[in-house]
Amino acid sequence: MSVSIGQPVPDFTAQATGDTTVNLAALKGKQVVIYFYPKASTPGCTTEGGDFRDRKADFEAANTVILGVSRDGIRAQENFKAKQAFNFELISDKDETVCGLFDVIKLKKLYGKEHLGIERSTFLIDAEGKLAQEWRKVKVAGHAQEVLEAAQELAG
């Protein structure tokens, strides 16, 4: 079962950085951007996170919370967040609960070997908790700006 546009996103609770627990239902009334990235502290993921970090004030002005998700453990997420000065929480999804909900675990090829990993993807959830937009197979360049514009449009 995976989320689809216009449908309510099932509630989930997940461990996040800053000694917090993210509960999707508790964020109702705000728009939520959930972006999935393959691995903390890798070049593409660092760039993508930085792009979201640098636009946080604009996302907040559009009533939008940013959450990053990967399968890294909480310690790796904390280190990544601190080193990059990310101003939003990162979810540690080691058991792939959140990844499964959004169907982002895909068969990938790296150096000729196949493995299951996170396909870089972003989801925009409206203030009612419904999936408003999704981006799959994301290319990092310009992506955060595109998501910001969609969030601003959705916020009216």
Coordinates of C-alpha atoms in Angstrom, one line a residue:
M1 CA 0.0 0.0 0.0
S2 CA 1.4 3.3 -1.0
V3 CA 0.2 6.9 -0.8
S4 CA -1.5 8.5 -3.8
I5 CA -2.3 12.1 -4.8
G6 CA -5.4 13.5 -3.2
Q7 CA -5.6 10.7 -0.6
P8 CA -5.0 11.1 3.1
V9 CA -1.5 10.1 4.1
P10 CA -1.7 7.4 6.8
D11 CA -0.4 8.6 10.2
F12 CA 3.0 7.5 11.2
T13 CA 5.3 8.0 14.2
A14 CA 9.1 8.0 13.7
Q15 CA 12.3 8.7 15.6
A16 CA 13.9 12.0 14.5
T17 CA 16.9 14.1 15.4
G18 CA 16.9 16.6 18.3
D19 CA 15.6 13.8 20.5
T20 CA 12.1 14.2 18.9
T21 CA 9.5 11.9 17.6
V22 CA 7.6 12.9 14.5
N23 CA 3.9 12.2 14.5
L24 CA 2.3 13.1 11.2
A25 CA -1.2 13.6 12.6
A26 CA 0.2 16.1 15.1
L27 CA 1.3 18.3 12.1
K28 CA -2.2 18.7 10.8
G29 CA -2.9 22.4 10.0
K30 CA 0.6 22.7 8.5
Q31 CA 1.8 21.6 5.1
V32 CA 4.6 19.0 5.3
V33 CA 7.4 18.3 2.9
I34 CA 8.9 14.9 3.4
Y35 CA 12.0 14.3 1.3
F36 CA 13.7 10.9 1.1
Y37 CA 17.5 10.7 0.4
P38 CA 19.7 7.7 0.0
K39 CA 22.4 8.3 2.6
A40 CA 23.5 10.9 5.1
S41 CA 26.7 12.8 4.5
T42 CA 27.0 11.9 0.8
P43 CA 27.5 14.7 -1.8
G44 CA 24.0 14.7 -3.4
C45 CA 22.2 14.4 -0.1
T46 CA 24.3 17.1 1.4
T47 CA 23.5 19.5 -1.5
E48 CA 19.8 18.6 -1.4
G49 CA 19.6 19.1 2.4
G50 CA 21.5 22.4 2.1
D51 CA 19.0 23.6 -0.5
F52 CA 16.1 22.9 1.8
R53 CA 18.0 24.5 4.7
D54 CA 18.6 27.7 2.8
R55 CA 14.9 28.0 2.0
K56 CA 13.5 27.2 5.4
A57 CA 12.2 30.7 6.1
D58 CA 10.3 30.7 2.8
F59 CA 8.9 27.3 3.6
E60 CA 7.8 28.5 7.0
A61 CA 6.2 31.6 5.5
A62 CA 4.2 29.1 3.4
N63 CA 3.1 27.2 6.6
T64 CA 5.3 24.3 5.6
V65 CA 7.4 21.9 7.8
I66 CA 10.4 20.2 6.2
L67 CA 11.4 16.6 7.2
G68 CA 14.3 14.6 5.7
V69 CA 14.2 10.8 5.8
S70 CA 16.8 8.1 5.2
R71 CA 17.6 4.6 6.5
D72 CA 20.6 5.9 8.5
G73 CA 20.6 5.4 12.2
I74 CA 19.8 8.3 14.5
R75 CA 23.5 8.9 15.4
A76 CA 24.4 9.3 11.7
Q77 CA 21.4 11.6 11.2
E78 CA 22.4 13.7 14.2
N79 CA 26.0 14.1 12.9
F80 CA 24.7 14.9 9.4
K81 CA 22.3 17.5 10.8
A82 CA 24.9 19.1 13.0
K83 CA 27.7 19.2 10.4
Q84 CA 25.4 20.8 7.8
A85 CA 23.6 23.0 10.2
F86 CA 20.3 21.7 9.0
N87 CA 17.4 23.7 10.6
F88 CA 14.9 20.9 10.4
E89 CA 14.6 17.4 11.7
L90 CA 15.8 14.2 10.0
I91 CA 14.0 11.0 10.5
S92 CA 15.8 7.7 11.1
D93 CA 13.9 5.1 9.2
K94 CA 16.0 2.0 9.8
D95 CA 13.0 -0.4 9.7
E96 CA 11.8 1.3 6.5
T97 CA 8.3 2.0 7.9
V98 CA 8.1 5.5 6.4
C99 CA 9.9 4.4 3.3
G100 CA 7.4 1.6 2.8
L101 CA 4.5 4.0 3.2
F102 CA 5.7 6.2 0.4
D103 CA 7.1 3.2 -1.7
V104 CA 10.6 4.7 -2.1
I105 CA 12.7 1.5 -1.7
K106 CA 13.7 0.5 -5.2
L107 CA 16.1 -1.8 -6.9
K108 CA 19.2 0.3 -7.8
K109 CA 22.4 -0.3 -9.6
L110 CA 25.7 0.9 -8.3
Y111 CA 29.0 -0.1 -10.0
G112 CA 27.2 -2.9 -11.8
K113 CA 25.8 -4.4 -8.6
E114 CA 22.1 -4.3 -7.8
H115 CA 20.8 -3.4 -4.3
L116 CA 17.7 -2.1 -2.7
G117 CA 17.9 1.5 -1.7
I118 CA 16.0 4.8 -1.4
E119 CA 15.0 6.4 -4.6
R120 CA 15.4 10.2 -4.1
S121 CA 11.8 11.3 -3.7
T122 CA 9.9 14.2 -2.2
F123 CA 6.2 14.5 -1.1
L124 CA 4.1 17.5 -0.3
I125 CA 1.3 16.9 2.1
D126 CA -1.4 19.6 2.4
A127 CA -2.7 21.1 5.7
E128 CA -5.5 18.5 5.8
G129 CA -3.1 15.6 5.7
K130 CA -3.7 14.7 2.0
L131 CA -0.9 14.1 -0.5
A132 CA -0.8 17.1 -2.8
Q133 CA 2.2 16.4 -4.9
E134 CA 5.0 14.0 -5.4
W135 CA 8.4 14.0 -7.1
R136 CA 10.2 10.7 -7.8
K137 CA 13.6 10.0 -9.3
V138 CA 14.6 13.5 -8.1
K139 CA 17.5 15.4 -9.6
V140 CA 19.0 17.6 -6.9
A141 CA 19.7 20.8 -8.9
G142 CA 16.8 23.2 -8.6
H143 CA 14.6 20.7 -6.7
A144 CA 14.1 22.4 -3.4
Q145 CA 13.1 25.6 -5.2
E146 CA 10.5 23.7 -7.3
V147 CA 9.1 22.1 -4.1
L148 CA 9.0 25.6 -2.4
E149 CA 7.1 27.1 -5.3
A150 CA 4.5 24.2 -5.1
A151 CA 4.2 24.7 -1.3
Q152 CA 3.7 28.4 -1.8
E153 CA 1.0 27.8 -4.4
L154 CA -0.7 25.3 -2.2
A155 CA -0.7 27.7 0.7
G156 CA -2.4 30.2 -1.5

